[in-house]
Amino acid sequence: MNSKVTLSVFKADVGGLVGHGSVHPDMLKEAKKTLEEQKAGLLMDFFVTHVGDDINLVLTHQEGVDNEKIHKLAWDTFLKCTEVAKELKMYGAGQDLLTDAFSGNIKGMGPGMAEMEFDERVSEPVIIFMADKTEPGAWNLPLYKMFADPFNTIGLVIDPNMHDGFVFEILDLIEDKYINFSCPEEIYDLLVFLGASNRYVVKSIFRKSGDIAAVSSTQKMNLMAGRYIGKDDPVLIVRCQSGLPAVGEVLEPFANPHLVAGWMRGSHYGPILPVSQKEAVPTRFDGPPRVIAMGFQLANGMLVGPQDLFADVAFDRAREKALKIADYMRQMGPFEPHRLSLDEMEYTTMPLVMEKIKDRFE
Ligand code: F6R
Ligand code: MG
Ligand code: MG
């Protein structure tokens, strides 16, 4: 039998209460019930939560990544939740399930996912970040800080097990191509791409020995109605401690809220608000974008926890700062750079308006 553990996180928006703000407790109940019924012989453990209107399924098992049985279970679970959402007439019920039939792998079918397989260490602390009202590029800046910035992660300087640095695997969302950068040697090259977070995103991070350290739910953008859509409220798995960034080093980037794309109608920049799970219900201008951090210790595949890491009062000031930034940015209304540039917006009336007034241009 495979001695490795696989940690798989799946997320989908299959209906919101109210609007795009949250999910109904019955949907979460249904997810737990389905996973409990199907668990035997397949899962080691599972955990269900939500951030905003996205349901997150955290599964541990020994089937490896991209496993059909696991992906089908996640898909079926989201289908069950959709049935509940439809009964309750939740908003946008089933919106992230883009096809009718499961085709072997959940990739490209609507839901997001991040998976990693590893040998469980003597002690295995992991953090699962889950965000709503933003896109995968939201992880670029914090991941750079965690794994490449000594002003954030002192371990890079003073821990002999981290001093070699890490390898970043970057995905070009448009061309669907991958490239690795070795840090610290190549940080200037890396930053050329990481800084363009609407196109280049971190897929995974490895130790130089090859051990996996972090994986995001980043996927190639879907081309729909002639436009790329990629603002899939993202998840991120980070392993911590013993030669990897400490839990506090992994959380530290969120103490200073950075600007991310998303928010109202997926068409605005705003600060990312680190919140407890209870506060993961975006309402103001459908936001601001927010992130939760669930910490677990794995014990032979069991998810011991979670610890709701952003519930710490030490993040209160980050929240205050984010809210001040939100006030400031909202004053700009429909103007860039609060509003995204034309080619990045999820919604636009430009073709419509242009058609109407085209003869008036001289
Ligand atoms: C952003 C988001 C919401 C919706 C907005 C309009 O990711 O989910 O801000 O875009 O509430 O939603 P519709 O078009 O469904 O009325
Ligand atoms: Mg939604
Ligand atoms: Mg969402």
Coordinates of C-alpha atoms and ligand atoms in Angstrom, one line a residue:
M1 CA 0.0 0.0 0.0
N2 CA 1.1 3.6 -0.7
S3 CA 2.8 5.0 2.4
K4 CA 2.3 8.5 1.3
V5 CA -0.6 10.8 2.2
T6 CA -2.4 13.0 -0.3
L7 CA -4.1 16.2 0.8
S8 CA -6.7 17.4 -1.7
V9 CA -8.7 20.6 -1.4
F10 CA -11.6 21.2 -3.7
K11 CA -13.8 24.3 -3.9
A12 CA -16.9 25.4 -5.7
D13 CA -19.6 28.0 -5.6
V14 CA -22.8 26.1 -6.0
G15 CA -25.2 28.7 -4.6
G16 CA -25.1 31.7 -2.4
L17 CA -27.0 33.0 0.7
V18 CA -27.8 35.9 0.2
G19 CA -26.6 36.7 -3.3
H20 CA -22.9 35.9 -3.4
G21 CA -22.3 36.4 0.3
S22 CA -22.3 33.0 2.0
V23 CA -23.8 29.4 1.8
H24 CA -26.7 27.8 3.6
P25 CA -25.9 25.6 6.5
D26 CA -27.9 22.8 4.9
M27 CA -25.5 22.8 2.0
L28 CA -22.6 22.2 4.3
K29 CA -24.5 19.5 6.2
E30 CA -25.2 17.8 2.9
A31 CA -21.5 17.9 2.0
K32 CA -20.5 16.3 5.3
K33 CA -23.2 13.7 5.0
T34 CA -22.1 12.7 1.5
L35 CA -18.5 12.5 2.4
E36 CA -19.3 10.5 5.6
E37 CA -21.3 8.0 3.5
Q38 CA -18.6 7.6 0.8
K39 CA -15.6 7.7 3.2
A40 CA -15.1 4.0 3.8
G41 CA -12.2 2.5 1.9
L42 CA -11.4 5.7 0.2
L43 CA -10.8 8.7 2.5
M44 CA -8.6 8.8 5.6
D45 CA -10.4 12.0 6.9
F46 CA -12.2 15.1 5.6
F47 CA -13.2 18.6 6.7
V48 CA -15.8 20.9 5.2
T49 CA -16.0 24.6 5.5
H50 CA -16.8 27.7 3.4
V51 CA -15.5 31.1 2.7
G52 CA -18.1 33.5 1.4
D53 CA -20.2 31.6 -1.3
D54 CA -17.5 28.9 -1.8
I55 CA -17.7 25.5 -0.2
N56 CA -14.3 23.9 0.5
L57 CA -13.8 20.2 0.9
V58 CA -10.5 19.1 2.5
L59 CA -9.8 15.4 1.9
T60 CA -6.9 13.2 3.0
H61 CA -6.4 9.8 1.3
Q62 CA -3.8 7.5 -0.2
E63 CA -4.9 7.6 -3.8
G64 CA -2.4 10.2 -5.1
V65 CA -3.1 13.4 -6.9
D66 CA -5.4 13.5 -10.0
N67 CA -7.2 10.4 -8.8
E68 CA -10.5 9.7 -10.6
K69 CA -12.3 8.2 -7.5
I70 CA -11.4 11.2 -5.4
H71 CA -12.3 13.8 -8.0
K72 CA -15.6 12.0 -8.6
L73 CA -16.4 12.1 -4.9
A74 CA -15.7 15.8 -4.8
W75 CA -17.8 16.3 -7.9
D76 CA -20.7 14.2 -6.6
T77 CA -20.5 16.1 -3.3
F78 CA -20.9 19.4 -5.1
L79 CA -23.8 18.0 -7.1
K80 CA -25.5 17.0 -3.9
C81 CA -25.0 20.5 -2.4
T82 CA -26.4 21.9 -5.6
E83 CA -29.6 19.9 -5.2
V84 CA -30.0 21.5 -1.7
A85 CA -29.2 24.9 -3.1
K86 CA -31.8 24.5 -5.8
E87 CA -34.5 23.5 -3.4
L88 CA -33.8 26.6 -1.2
K89 CA -33.5 28.7 -4.4
M90 CA -30.0 29.8 -3.4
Y91 CA -28.5 32.4 -5.7
G92 CA -26.6 31.0 -8.7
A93 CA -27.3 27.4 -7.6
G94 CA -24.8 25.1 -9.4
Q95 CA -23.0 28.0 -11.0
D96 CA -19.5 26.4 -10.8
L97 CA -20.5 23.0 -12.2
L98 CA -19.9 23.8 -15.8
T99 CA -20.8 20.5 -17.4
D100 CA -23.4 17.8 -16.8
A101 CA -21.3 14.7 -16.8
F102 CA -18.1 14.0 -14.8
S103 CA -15.2 13.2 -17.2
G104 CA -12.5 11.6 -15.0
N105 CA -10.9 14.7 -13.6
I106 CA -12.5 17.7 -12.0
K107 CA -9.9 20.0 -13.7
G108 CA -11.5 22.3 -16.2
M109 CA -15.0 21.4 -15.0
G110 CA -15.6 24.5 -12.9
P111 CA -14.5 23.7 -9.3
G112 CA -11.0 24.7 -8.2
M113 CA -8.5 22.3 -6.5
A114 CA -5.1 22.0 -5.0
E115 CA -3.5 18.7 -4.2
M116 CA -0.2 17.4 -2.9
E117 CA 1.2 14.0 -2.0
F118 CA 4.0 13.6 0.5
D119 CA 5.5 11.4 3.2
E120 CA 3.9 12.6 6.4
R121 CA 6.7 13.8 8.7
V122 CA 7.1 13.0 12.4
S123 CA 4.9 16.0 12.9
E124 CA 3.1 17.6 9.9
P125 CA 1.7 21.1 10.4
V126 CA -0.2 22.4 7.3
I127 CA -2.2 25.6 6.6
I128 CA -5.0 25.8 4.1
F129 CA -5.7 29.3 2.9
M130 CA -9.1 29.8 1.2
A131 CA -10.2 33.1 -0.3
D132 CA -13.3 34.6 -1.8
K133 CA -13.9 37.5 -4.2
T134 CA -10.4 37.3 -5.7
E135 CA -8.2 35.3 -8.1
P136 CA -5.2 32.9 -8.0
G137 CA -2.7 35.7 -8.5
A138 CA -3.7 36.9 -5.0
W139 CA -1.2 34.3 -3.6
N140 CA 1.8 35.6 -5.6
L141 CA 2.9 38.3 -3.2
P142 CA 2.4 36.4 0.1
L143 CA 4.1 33.3 -1.4
Y144 CA 7.1 35.4 -2.4
K145 CA 7.3 36.8 1.1
M146 CA 7.0 33.4 2.8
F147 CA 9.5 31.5 0.7
A148 CA 11.9 34.1 -0.7
D149 CA 11.9 37.3 1.5
P150 CA 14.2 37.3 4.5
F151 CA 12.5 40.4 5.9
N152 CA 9.4 38.2 6.3
T153 CA 10.9 34.8 6.9
I154 CA 14.0 35.0 9.1
G155 CA 14.4 31.2 8.8
L156 CA 15.8 31.8 5.3
V157 CA 18.7 33.5 7.1
I158 CA 19.2 31.7 10.3
D159 CA 17.8 28.1 9.8
P160 CA 20.5 25.9 8.2
N161 CA 17.6 23.7 6.8
M162 CA 16.1 26.7 4.9
H163 CA 19.2 28.6 3.9
D164 CA 19.4 27.0 0.4
G165 CA 16.1 28.5 -0.6
F166 CA 13.2 27.2 -2.6
V167 CA 12.1 26.5 -6.2
F168 CA 9.0 28.4 -7.5
E169 CA 6.9 26.7 -10.3
I170 CA 5.1 29.5 -12.2
L171 CA 2.2 29.0 -14.6
D172 CA 1.5 31.2 -17.5
L173 CA -2.4 31.3 -17.3
I174 CA -2.8 32.3 -20.9
E175 CA -0.4 30.0 -22.7
D176 CA -0.7 27.2 -20.2
K177 CA 3.1 26.8 -19.8
Y178 CA 5.2 26.2 -16.7
I179 CA 8.6 27.4 -15.7
N180 CA 10.7 26.9 -12.6
F181 CA 12.8 29.6 -10.8
S182 CA 15.4 28.7 -8.2
C183 CA 15.6 31.2 -5.3
P184 CA 17.4 33.2 -4.1
E185 CA 19.6 33.0 -7.2
E186 CA 16.9 33.9 -9.6
I187 CA 14.6 36.2 -7.6
Y188 CA 15.0 39.2 -9.9
D189 CA 13.9 37.0 -12.9
L190 CA 11.1 35.5 -10.8
L191 CA 9.7 38.9 -9.8
V192 CA 9.4 40.0 -13.4
F193 CA 6.7 37.4 -13.7
L194 CA 5.2 37.2 -10.2
G195 CA 4.6 41.0 -10.3
A196 CA 2.2 40.4 -13.3
S197 CA -0.2 38.4 -11.1
N198 CA -3.1 38.5 -13.5
R199 CA -1.2 36.3 -15.9
Y200 CA 1.7 34.5 -14.1
V201 CA 0.8 32.7 -10.9
V202 CA 2.6 30.3 -8.5
K203 CA 1.5 26.8 -9.0
S204 CA 3.8 25.1 -6.5
I205 CA 6.9 25.6 -4.4
F206 CA 9.5 22.9 -3.6
R207 CA 12.5 22.5 -1.4
K208 CA 15.7 22.1 -3.4
S209 CA 15.6 18.4 -2.3
G210 CA 12.4 18.1 -4.3
D211 CA 10.0 17.9 -1.3
I212 CA 6.7 19.7 -2.0
A213 CA 6.1 22.8 0.2
A214 CA 3.1 24.6 -1.3
V215 CA 0.4 24.1 -3.9
S216 CA -2.2 26.5 -5.2
S217 CA -5.5 25.9 -7.0
T218 CA -4.3 27.9 -10.0
Q219 CA -5.5 26.5 -13.3
K220 CA -5.3 27.5 -16.9
M221 CA -7.9 30.2 -17.6
N222 CA -11.1 29.1 -19.3
L223 CA -11.9 30.8 -22.6
M224 CA -15.6 31.6 -22.5
A225 CA -17.6 33.8 -24.8
G226 CA -14.4 35.0 -26.4
R227 CA -12.9 36.2 -23.0
Y228 CA -10.6 34.6 -20.5
I229 CA -12.2 34.0 -17.2
G230 CA -9.9 33.0 -14.4
K231 CA -11.1 34.7 -11.2
D232 CA -11.7 31.5 -9.4
D233 CA -11.7 32.2 -5.7
P234 CA -8.5 30.4 -4.9
V235 CA -7.1 27.9 -2.3
L236 CA -3.6 27.3 -1.2
I237 CA -1.9 24.5 0.8
V238 CA 1.3 25.3 2.7
R239 CA 3.3 22.8 4.7
C240 CA 5.1 24.4 7.7
Q241 CA 8.0 24.1 10.2
S242 CA 11.2 21.9 10.3
G243 CA 13.0 23.3 7.3
L244 CA 9.9 25.0 5.9
P245 CA 8.6 28.4 6.9
A246 CA 7.2 28.4 10.5
V247 CA 3.5 28.9 10.9
G248 CA 4.0 32.5 11.9
E249 CA 6.3 33.1 8.9
V250 CA 3.5 31.7 6.6
L251 CA 0.9 34.0 8.2
E252 CA 3.0 37.1 8.4
P253 CA 2.5 38.4 4.8
F254 CA -1.2 38.8 5.6
A255 CA -0.5 41.3 8.5
N256 CA -0.1 43.9 5.7
P257 CA -3.1 43.6 3.4
H258 CA -2.0 43.7 -0.3
L259 CA -4.3 44.7 -3.2
V260 CA -5.9 41.9 -5.2
A261 CA -8.2 41.8 -8.2
G262 CA -11.8 40.7 -7.7
W263 CA -14.3 42.3 -5.3
M264 CA -17.6 43.6 -6.8
R265 CA -18.4 41.8 -10.1
G266 CA -14.8 40.5 -10.2
S267 CA -13.8 43.8 -11.6
H268 CA -12.1 45.8 -8.9
Y269 CA -8.9 46.0 -7.0
G270 CA -9.2 45.9 -3.2
P271 CA -7.3 44.9 -0.1
I272 CA -7.4 41.3 1.0
L273 CA -8.9 41.1 4.5
P274 CA -7.6 38.2 6.7
V275 CA -10.6 37.0 8.8
S276 CA -11.7 34.2 11.1
Q277 CA -14.0 31.6 9.4
K278 CA -17.0 33.2 11.2
E279 CA -16.2 36.5 9.5
A280 CA -15.8 35.0 6.1
V281 CA -19.1 36.5 4.8
P282 CA -18.3 39.4 2.4
T283 CA -21.1 41.9 2.2
R284 CA -19.7 45.5 1.7
F285 CA -19.7 46.1 -2.1
D286 CA -19.7 42.2 -2.2
G287 CA -16.4 42.2 -0.4
P288 CA -13.8 43.3 0.4
P289 CA -12.0 40.1 -0.8
R290 CA -11.2 37.9 2.2
V291 CA -9.0 35.0 3.2
I292 CA -9.2 32.5 6.0
A293 CA -6.3 30.2 7.2
M294 CA -7.2 26.8 8.7
G295 CA -4.3 25.1 10.4
F296 CA -4.1 21.3 10.9
Q297 CA -1.7 18.8 12.3
L298 CA -1.9 15.6 10.2
A299 CA -1.7 12.4 12.3
N300 CA -1.6 9.4 10.0
G301 CA -3.8 11.2 7.6
M302 CA -6.3 12.4 10.2
L303 CA -6.9 16.2 10.1
V304 CA -6.3 17.2 13.7
G305 CA -7.8 20.7 14.1
P306 CA -8.6 23.1 12.6
Q307 CA -7.1 26.1 14.3
D308 CA -8.7 29.2 12.9
L309 CA -5.4 31.1 12.5
F310 CA -6.6 34.6 11.5
A311 CA -9.0 34.7 14.5
D312 CA -5.9 36.0 16.4
V313 CA -6.3 39.6 17.7
A314 CA -2.8 40.2 16.3
F315 CA -4.5 40.5 12.9
D316 CA -6.9 43.2 14.1
R317 CA -4.7 46.0 12.8
A318 CA -4.4 44.3 9.4
R319 CA -8.2 44.3 9.3
E320 CA -8.4 47.9 10.3
K321 CA -5.8 48.9 7.7
A322 CA -7.6 46.9 5.0
L323 CA -10.9 48.6 5.9
K324 CA -9.3 52.0 5.7
I325 CA -7.9 51.1 2.3
A326 CA -11.3 49.9 1.2
D327 CA -12.9 53.2 2.2
Y328 CA -10.2 55.1 0.2
M329 CA -10.5 53.0 -2.9
R330 CA -14.3 53.0 -2.9
Q331 CA -14.2 56.8 -3.3
M332 CA -12.9 56.2 -6.8
G333 CA -16.1 54.5 -7.8
P334 CA -16.0 53.5 -11.5
F335 CA -12.5 54.8 -12.1
E336 CA -9.3 52.9 -12.6
P337 CA -7.2 51.8 -10.7
H338 CA -10.0 50.8 -8.3
R339 CA -11.9 49.4 -11.3
L340 CA -9.8 46.9 -13.2
S341 CA -8.5 47.8 -16.7
L342 CA -10.9 47.0 -19.6
D343 CA -9.3 43.7 -20.6
E344 CA -9.4 42.3 -17.1
M345 CA -12.9 43.0 -16.1
E346 CA -15.4 40.2 -15.6
Y347 CA -18.3 42.4 -16.6
T348 CA -18.3 45.0 -19.4
T349 CA -20.8 47.0 -21.4
M350 CA -18.1 48.5 -23.6
P351 CA -19.1 46.7 -26.8
L352 CA -22.7 47.6 -26.3
V353 CA -22.0 51.3 -25.6
M354 CA -19.5 51.4 -28.4
E355 CA -22.0 49.9 -30.9
K356 CA -24.6 52.5 -29.9
I357 CA -22.4 55.6 -30.3
K358 CA -19.9 54.4 -32.9
D359 CA -21.2 56.9 -35.6
R360 CA -20.6 59.8 -33.2
F361 CA -16.8 59.3 -33.2
E362 CA -15.2 61.7 -35.6
Ligands
F6R1 C1 -17.8 38.7 -7.5 C2 -19.2 38.3 -7.3 C3 -20.3 39.3 -7.1 C4 -21.2 39.4 -8.4 C5 -22.2 40.5 -8.3 C6 -23.2 40.5 -9.5 O1 -17.0 37.7 -7.7 O2 -19.5 37.1 -7.2 O3 -19.7 40.6 -6.8 O4 -20.4 39.6 -9.5 O5 -23.0 40.2 -7.1 O6 -23.7 39.2 -9.6 P1 -24.8 38.9 -10.7 O7 -24.3 39.2 -12.0 O8 -25.0 37.4 -10.5 O9 -26.1 39.6 -10.3
MG2 MG -20.7 33.5 -6.4
MG3 MG -17.0 33.1 -4.4

